[in-house]
PDB file of C-alpha atoms and ligand atoms in Angstrom:
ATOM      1  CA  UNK A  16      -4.603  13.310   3.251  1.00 98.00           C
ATOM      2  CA  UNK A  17      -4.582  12.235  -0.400  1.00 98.00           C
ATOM      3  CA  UNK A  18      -4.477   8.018  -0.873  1.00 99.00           C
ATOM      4  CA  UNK A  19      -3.993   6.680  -4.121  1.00 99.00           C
ATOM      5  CA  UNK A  20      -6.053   3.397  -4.956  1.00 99.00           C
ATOM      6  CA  UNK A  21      -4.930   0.177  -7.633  1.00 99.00           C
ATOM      7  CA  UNK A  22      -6.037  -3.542  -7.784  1.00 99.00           C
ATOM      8  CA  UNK A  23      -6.703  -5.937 -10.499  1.00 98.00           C
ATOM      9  CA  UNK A  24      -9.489  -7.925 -11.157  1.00 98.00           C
ATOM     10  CA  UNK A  25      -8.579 -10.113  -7.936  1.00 98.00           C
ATOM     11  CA  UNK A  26      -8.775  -6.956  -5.886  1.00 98.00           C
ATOM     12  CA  UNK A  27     -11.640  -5.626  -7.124  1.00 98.00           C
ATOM     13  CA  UNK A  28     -14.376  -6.671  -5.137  1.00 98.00           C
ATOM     14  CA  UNK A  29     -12.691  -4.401  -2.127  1.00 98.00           C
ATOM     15  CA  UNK A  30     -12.350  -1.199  -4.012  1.00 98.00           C
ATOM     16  CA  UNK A  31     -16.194  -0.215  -3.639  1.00 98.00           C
ATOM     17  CA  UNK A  32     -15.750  -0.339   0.204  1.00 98.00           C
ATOM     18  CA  UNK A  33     -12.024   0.948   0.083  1.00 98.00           C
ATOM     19  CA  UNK A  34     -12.645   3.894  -1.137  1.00 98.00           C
ATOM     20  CA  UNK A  35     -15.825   5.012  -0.054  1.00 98.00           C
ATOM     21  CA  UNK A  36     -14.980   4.498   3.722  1.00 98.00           C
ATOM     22  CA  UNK A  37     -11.745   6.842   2.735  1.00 98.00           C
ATOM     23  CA  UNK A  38     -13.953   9.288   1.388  1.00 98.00           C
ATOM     24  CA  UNK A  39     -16.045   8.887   4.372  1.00 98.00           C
ATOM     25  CA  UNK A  40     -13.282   9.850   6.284  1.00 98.00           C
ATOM     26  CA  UNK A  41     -12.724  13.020   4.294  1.00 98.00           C
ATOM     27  CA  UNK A  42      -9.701  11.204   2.562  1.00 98.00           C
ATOM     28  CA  UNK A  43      -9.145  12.182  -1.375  1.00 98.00           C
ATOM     29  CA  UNK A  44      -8.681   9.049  -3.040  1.00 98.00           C
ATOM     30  CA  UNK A  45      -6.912   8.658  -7.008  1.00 98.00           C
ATOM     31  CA  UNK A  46      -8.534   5.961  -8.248  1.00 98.00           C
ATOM     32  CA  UNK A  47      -5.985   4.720 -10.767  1.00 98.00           C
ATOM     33  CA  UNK A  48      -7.945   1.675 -11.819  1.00 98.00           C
ATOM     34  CA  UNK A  49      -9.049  -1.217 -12.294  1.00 98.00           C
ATOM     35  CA  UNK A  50     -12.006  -0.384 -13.416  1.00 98.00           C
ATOM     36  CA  UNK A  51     -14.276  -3.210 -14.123  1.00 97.00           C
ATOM     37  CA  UNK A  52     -13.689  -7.052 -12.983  1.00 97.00           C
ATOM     38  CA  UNK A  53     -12.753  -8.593 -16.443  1.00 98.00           C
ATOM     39  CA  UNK A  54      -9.401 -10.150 -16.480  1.00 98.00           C
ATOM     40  CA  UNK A  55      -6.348  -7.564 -15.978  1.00 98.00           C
ATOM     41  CA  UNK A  56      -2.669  -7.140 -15.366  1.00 98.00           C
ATOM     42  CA  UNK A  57      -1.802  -6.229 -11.900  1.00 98.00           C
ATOM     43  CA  UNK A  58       1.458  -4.648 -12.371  1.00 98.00           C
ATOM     44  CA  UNK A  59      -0.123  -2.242 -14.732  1.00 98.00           C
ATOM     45  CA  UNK A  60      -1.844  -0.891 -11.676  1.00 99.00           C
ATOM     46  CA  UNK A  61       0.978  -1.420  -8.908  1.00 99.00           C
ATOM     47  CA  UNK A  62       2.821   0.447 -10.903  1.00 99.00           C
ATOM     48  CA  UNK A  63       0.283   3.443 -11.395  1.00 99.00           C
ATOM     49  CA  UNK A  64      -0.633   3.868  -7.641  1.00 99.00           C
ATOM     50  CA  UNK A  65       3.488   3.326  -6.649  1.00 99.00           C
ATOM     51  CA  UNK A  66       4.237   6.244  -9.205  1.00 99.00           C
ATOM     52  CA  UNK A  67       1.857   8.720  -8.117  1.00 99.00           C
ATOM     53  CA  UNK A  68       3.394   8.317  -4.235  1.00 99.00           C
ATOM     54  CA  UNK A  69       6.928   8.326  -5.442  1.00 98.00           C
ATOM     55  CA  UNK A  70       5.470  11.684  -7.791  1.00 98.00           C
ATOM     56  CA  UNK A  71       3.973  12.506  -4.464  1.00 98.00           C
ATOM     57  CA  UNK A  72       1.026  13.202  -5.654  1.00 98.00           C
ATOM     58  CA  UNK A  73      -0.384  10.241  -3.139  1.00 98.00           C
ATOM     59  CA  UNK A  74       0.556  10.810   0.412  1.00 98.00           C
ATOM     60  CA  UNK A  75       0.254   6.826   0.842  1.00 99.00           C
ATOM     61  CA  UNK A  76      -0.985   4.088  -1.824  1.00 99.00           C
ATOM     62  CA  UNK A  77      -3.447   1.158  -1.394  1.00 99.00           C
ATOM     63  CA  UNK A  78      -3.111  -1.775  -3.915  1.00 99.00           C
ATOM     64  CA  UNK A  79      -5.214  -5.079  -3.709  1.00 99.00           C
ATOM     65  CA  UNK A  80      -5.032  -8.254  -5.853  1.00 98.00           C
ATOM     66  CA  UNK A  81      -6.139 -11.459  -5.306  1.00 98.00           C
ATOM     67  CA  UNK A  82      -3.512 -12.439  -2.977  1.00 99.00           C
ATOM     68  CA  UNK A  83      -1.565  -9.018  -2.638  1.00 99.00           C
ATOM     69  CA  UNK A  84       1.028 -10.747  -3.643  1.00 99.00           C
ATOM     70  CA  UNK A  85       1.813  -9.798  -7.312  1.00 98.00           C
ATOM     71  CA  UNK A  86       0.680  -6.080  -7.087  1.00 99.00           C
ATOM     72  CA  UNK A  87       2.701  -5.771  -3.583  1.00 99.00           C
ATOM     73  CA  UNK A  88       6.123  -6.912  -5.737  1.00 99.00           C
ATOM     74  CA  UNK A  89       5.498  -4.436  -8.206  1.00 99.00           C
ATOM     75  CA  UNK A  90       4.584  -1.766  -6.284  1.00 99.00           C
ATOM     76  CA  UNK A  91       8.284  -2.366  -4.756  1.00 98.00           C
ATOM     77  CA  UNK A  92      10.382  -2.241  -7.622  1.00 98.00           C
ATOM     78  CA  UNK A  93       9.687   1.752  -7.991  1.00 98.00           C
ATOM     79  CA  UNK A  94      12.109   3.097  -6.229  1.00 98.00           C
ATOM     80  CA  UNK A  95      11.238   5.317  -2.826  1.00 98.00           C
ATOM     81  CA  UNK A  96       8.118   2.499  -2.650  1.00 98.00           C
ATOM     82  CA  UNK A  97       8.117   0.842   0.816  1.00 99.00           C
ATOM     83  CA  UNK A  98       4.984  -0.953   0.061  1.00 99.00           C
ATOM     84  CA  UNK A  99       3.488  -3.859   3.214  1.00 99.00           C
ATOM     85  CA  UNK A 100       1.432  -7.178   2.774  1.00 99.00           C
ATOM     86  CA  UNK A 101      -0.439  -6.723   5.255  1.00 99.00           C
ATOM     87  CA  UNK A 102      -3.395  -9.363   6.547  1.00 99.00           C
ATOM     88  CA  UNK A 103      -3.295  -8.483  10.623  1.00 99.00           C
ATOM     89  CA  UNK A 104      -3.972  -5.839  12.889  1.00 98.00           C
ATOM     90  CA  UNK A 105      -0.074  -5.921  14.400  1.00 99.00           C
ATOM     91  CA  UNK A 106       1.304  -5.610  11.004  1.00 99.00           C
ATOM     92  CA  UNK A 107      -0.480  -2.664  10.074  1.00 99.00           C
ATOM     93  CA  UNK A 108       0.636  -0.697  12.689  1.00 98.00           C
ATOM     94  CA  UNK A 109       4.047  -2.239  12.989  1.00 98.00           C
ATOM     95  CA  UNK A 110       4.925  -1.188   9.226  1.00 99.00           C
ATOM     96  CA  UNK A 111       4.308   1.998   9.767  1.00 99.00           C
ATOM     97  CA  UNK A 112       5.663   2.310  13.143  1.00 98.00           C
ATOM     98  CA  UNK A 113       9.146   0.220  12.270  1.00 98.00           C
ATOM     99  CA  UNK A 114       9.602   0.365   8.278  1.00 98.00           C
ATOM    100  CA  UNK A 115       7.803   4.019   7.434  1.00 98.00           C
ATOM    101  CA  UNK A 116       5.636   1.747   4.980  1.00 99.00           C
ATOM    102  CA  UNK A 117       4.111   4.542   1.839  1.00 99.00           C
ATOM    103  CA  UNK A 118       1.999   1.521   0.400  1.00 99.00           C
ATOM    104  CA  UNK A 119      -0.160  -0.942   1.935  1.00 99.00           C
ATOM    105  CA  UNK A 120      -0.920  -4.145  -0.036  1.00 99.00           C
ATOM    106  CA  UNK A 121      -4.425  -6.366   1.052  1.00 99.00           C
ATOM    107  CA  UNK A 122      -5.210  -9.956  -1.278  1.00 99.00           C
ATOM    108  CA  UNK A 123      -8.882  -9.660  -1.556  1.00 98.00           C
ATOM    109  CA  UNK A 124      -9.174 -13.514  -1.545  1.00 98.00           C
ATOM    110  CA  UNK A 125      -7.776 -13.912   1.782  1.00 98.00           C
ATOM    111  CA  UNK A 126      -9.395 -11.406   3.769  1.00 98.00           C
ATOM    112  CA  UNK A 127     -13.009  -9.535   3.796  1.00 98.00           C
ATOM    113  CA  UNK A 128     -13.765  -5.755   3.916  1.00 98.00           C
ATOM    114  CA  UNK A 129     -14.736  -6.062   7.754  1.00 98.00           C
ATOM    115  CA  UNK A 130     -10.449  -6.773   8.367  1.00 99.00           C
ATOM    116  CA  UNK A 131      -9.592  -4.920   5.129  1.00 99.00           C
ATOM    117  CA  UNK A 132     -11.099  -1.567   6.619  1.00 99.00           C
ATOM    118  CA  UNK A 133      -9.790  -1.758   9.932  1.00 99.00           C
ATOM    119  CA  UNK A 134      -6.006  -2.443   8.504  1.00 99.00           C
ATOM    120  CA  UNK A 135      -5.897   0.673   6.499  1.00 99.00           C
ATOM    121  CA  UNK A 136      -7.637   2.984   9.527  1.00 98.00           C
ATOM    122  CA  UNK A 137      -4.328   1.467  11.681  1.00 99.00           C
ATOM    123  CA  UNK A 138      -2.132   1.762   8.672  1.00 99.00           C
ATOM    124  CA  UNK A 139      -3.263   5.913   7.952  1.00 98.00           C
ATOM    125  CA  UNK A 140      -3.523   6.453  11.791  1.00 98.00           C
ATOM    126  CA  UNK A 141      -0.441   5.188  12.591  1.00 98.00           C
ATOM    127  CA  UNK A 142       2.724   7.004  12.113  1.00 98.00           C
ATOM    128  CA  UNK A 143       6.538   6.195  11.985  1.00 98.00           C
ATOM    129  CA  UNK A 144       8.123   5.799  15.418  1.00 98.00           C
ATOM    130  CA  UNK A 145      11.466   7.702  13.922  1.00 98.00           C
ATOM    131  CA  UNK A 146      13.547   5.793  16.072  1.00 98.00           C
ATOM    132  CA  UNK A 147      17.067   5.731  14.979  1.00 98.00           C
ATOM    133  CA  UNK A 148      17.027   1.743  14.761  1.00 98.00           C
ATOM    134  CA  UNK A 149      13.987   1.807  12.491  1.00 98.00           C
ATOM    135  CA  UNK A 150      15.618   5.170  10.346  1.00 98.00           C
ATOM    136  CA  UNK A 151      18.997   2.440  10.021  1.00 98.00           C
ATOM    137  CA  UNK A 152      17.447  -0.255   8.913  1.00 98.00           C
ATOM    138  CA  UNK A 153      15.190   1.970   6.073  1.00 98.00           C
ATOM    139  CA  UNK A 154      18.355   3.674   5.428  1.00 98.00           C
ATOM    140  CA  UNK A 155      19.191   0.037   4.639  1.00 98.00           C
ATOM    141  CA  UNK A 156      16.748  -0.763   2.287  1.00 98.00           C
ATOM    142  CA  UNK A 157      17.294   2.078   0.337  1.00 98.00           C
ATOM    143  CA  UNK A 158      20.848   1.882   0.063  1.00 98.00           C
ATOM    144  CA  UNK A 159      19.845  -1.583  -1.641  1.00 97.00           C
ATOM    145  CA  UNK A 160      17.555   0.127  -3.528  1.00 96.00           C
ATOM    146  CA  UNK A 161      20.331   2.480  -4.927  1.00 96.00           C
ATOM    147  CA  UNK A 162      22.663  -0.446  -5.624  1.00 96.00           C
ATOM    148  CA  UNK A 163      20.929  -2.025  -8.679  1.00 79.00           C
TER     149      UNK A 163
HETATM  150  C1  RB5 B  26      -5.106 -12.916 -10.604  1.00 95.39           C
HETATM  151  O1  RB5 B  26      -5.768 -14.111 -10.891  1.00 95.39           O
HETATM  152  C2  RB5 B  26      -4.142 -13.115  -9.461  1.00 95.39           C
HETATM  153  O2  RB5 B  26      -3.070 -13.866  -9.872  1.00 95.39           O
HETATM  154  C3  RB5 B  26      -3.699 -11.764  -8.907  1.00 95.39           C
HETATM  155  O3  RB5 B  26      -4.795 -11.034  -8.491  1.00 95.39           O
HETATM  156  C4  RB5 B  26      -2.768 -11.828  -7.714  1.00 95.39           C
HETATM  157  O4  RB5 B  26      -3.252 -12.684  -6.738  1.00 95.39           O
HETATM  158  C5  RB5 B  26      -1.347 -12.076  -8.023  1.00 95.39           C
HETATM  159  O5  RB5 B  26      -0.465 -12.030  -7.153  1.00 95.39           O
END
């Protein structure tokens, strides 16, 4: 499995523990940046990791901020991008299971690593139920998607 990784300067606190727990895991990880903590743009770097899934060069993308907020909107606008604020234990495995999510969003000032790791090991271990509700309502989405 091959994760892509973005946050901004709000995110970055994460990133060391992000991504070596995924390499831990034998996970290849992009690391598409930020790079340092001083003061940066987050849809610069939601729109890096979102590209490289949509490429699919990233089987699934990871983007932190300070909230999740801002780099979770961007990462949406690219098209194919199904991208989840996630802050729970349910929703991880409910995006994936229900809405196929490719991108999992985290705000680094509202949760620690401790919750941080354990959402993405739900998110990556969890897969999509392919029930033909859930396919309908993703067939939704991107049937919105196709309509701008
Ligand atoms: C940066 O201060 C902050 O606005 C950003 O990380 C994020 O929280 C935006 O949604």
């Amino acid at each position: 499995m091959k994760v892509v990784f973005g946050c901004d300067h709000g995110g970055i606190v994460l990133k060391p523990e992000i991504i070596s727990h995924l390499e831990k895991k034998g996970i290849e990880v992009i690391d598409v940046g930020a790079y340092d903590d001083s003061s940066s743009d987050y849809p610069v770097f939601g729109e890096l990791a979102a590209r490289a899934v949509q490429r699919g060069e990233a089987d699934f993308g990871i983007v932190v901020c300070g909230t999740g907020i801002g780099i979770s909107i961007t990462a949406n606008k690219v098209p194919g991008i199904r991208c989840a604020l996630v802050h729970d234990t349910f929703s991880a495995h409910a995006t994936r299971e229900h809405n196929d999510a490719n991108m999992l969003a985290m705000g680094a000032r509202v949760i620690g690593a401790g919750l941080a790791l354990d959402i993405i090991d739900i998110f990556l271990g969890t897969g999509f139920s392919g029930e033909e509700r859930h396919q309908r309502r993703i067939d939704g989405i991107t049937r919105v998607e196709n309509e701008q």
